[in-house]
Amino acid sequence: RSSANVEDLAGMSAAGLYDSLLNVPTHVGGAIYVTAVSEAVATVWASLYTRRAVLARRAAGVPQASAAMAVLLQPLVDAAAAFILCTSNPMTGEA
């Protein structure tokens, strides 16, 4: 999963701009599948430098040198349900 320091700034929302990969095989025959994991990490890191990411930062006036990427590895869980909880009205800001 990608997490860049320049994702949610004033004047720029970068939700979905960078790559996150699902279902990366982490184990094969009980051993850690290092190749698949390292390739996935490299793909996510590289998404900081895609043409659309660079152009989006340029359009928002964000210096390219200030962009940095973290890669998070997290297991997927087989969820029975999913939801979004709003603690305030997104239109008015009232609770």
C-alpha positions as CSV (number, residue, x, y, z in Angstrom):
1,R,0.0,0.0,0.0
2,S,1.3,3.4,-0.9
3,S,1.6,6.4,1.5
4,A,3.1,9.5,0.2
5,N,3.8,12.7,2.2
6,V,2.3,14.8,-0.6
7,E,-1.1,13.0,-0.9
8,D,-3.5,15.3,0.9
9,L,-2.4,18.9,0.8
10,A,-4.2,22.2,0.5
11,G,-5.1,22.4,-3.2
12,M,-4.2,18.8,-4.0
13,S,-5.9,15.5,-3.2
14,A,-3.9,12.6,-4.5
15,A,-6.2,9.7,-3.6
16,G,-5.6,6.9,-6.1
17,L,-2.7,8.7,-7.7
18,Y,-0.1,6.3,-6.4
19,D,-0.2,2.5,-6.7
20,S,-1.3,0.0,-4.1
21,L,-1.2,-3.7,-5.0
22,L,-3.5,-6.4,-3.8
23,N,-3.1,-10.2,-3.5
24,V,0.7,-10.2,-3.6
25,P,1.7,-13.8,-2.9
26,T,3.8,-13.7,0.3
27,H,4.3,-17.4,1.0
28,V,5.0,-20.3,-1.3
29,G,5.3,-23.8,0.2
30,G,5.7,-22.3,3.7
31,A,8.6,-20.0,2.7
32,I,8.4,-16.3,2.3
33,Y,8.2,-15.3,-1.4
34,V,10.8,-12.6,-1.4
35,T,10.7,-12.0,-5.1
36,A,7.0,-11.1,-5.4
37,V,7.1,-8.9,-2.3
38,S,10.2,-7.0,-3.4
39,E,8.8,-6.5,-6.9
40,A,5.6,-5.2,-5.4
41,V,7.4,-2.8,-3.1
42,A,9.5,-1.5,-6.1
43,T,6.3,-1.0,-8.1
44,V,4.7,1.1,-5.4
45,W,7.9,3.1,-4.8
46,A,8.1,3.8,-8.5
47,S,4.5,5.1,-8.7
48,L,5.8,8.3,-7.1
49,Y,7.5,9.0,-10.4
50,T,4.8,8.2,-12.9
51,R,4.0,10.8,-15.5
52,R,0.6,11.5,-14.0
53,A,2.0,11.8,-10.5
54,V,4.8,14.2,-11.6
55,L,2.3,16.3,-13.6
56,A,-0.2,16.4,-10.7
57,R,2.4,17.7,-8.3
58,R,3.6,20.2,-10.9
59,A,0.0,21.5,-11.5
60,A,-0.5,21.8,-7.7
61,G,2.9,23.7,-7.3
62,V,4.4,20.9,-5.1
63,P,8.2,20.7,-5.5
64,Q,9.2,17.3,-6.9
65,A,12.1,17.1,-4.4
66,S,9.7,17.2,-1.5
67,A,7.8,14.1,-2.5
68,A,8.6,10.9,-0.6
69,M,6.9,7.5,-0.6
70,A,6.4,4.9,2.2
71,V,5.3,1.4,1.4
72,L,3.1,-0.4,3.9
73,L,2.7,-4.2,3.9
74,Q,-0.5,-5.3,5.4
75,P,-2.4,-8.5,5.2
76,L,-5.9,-8.6,3.7
77,V,-8.7,-10.0,5.8
78,D,-11.7,-11.7,4.6
79,A,-14.3,-9.2,5.8
80,A,-18.0,-10.1,6.2
81,A,-19.0,-6.4,5.9
82,A,-17.4,-3.0,5.3
83,F,-18.7,0.5,5.8
84,I,-17.8,4.2,6.1
85,L,-18.6,6.2,9.2
86,C,-19.1,9.9,9.0
87,T,-18.8,11.7,12.3
88,S,-20.0,15.0,10.8
89,N,-22.2,16.0,7.9
90,P,-19.7,16.3,5.0
91,M,-21.8,19.1,3.4
92,T,-22.3,21.3,6.5
93,G,-19.6,20.1,9.0
94,E,-22.3,19.7,11.7
95,A,-22.1,16.7,14.0
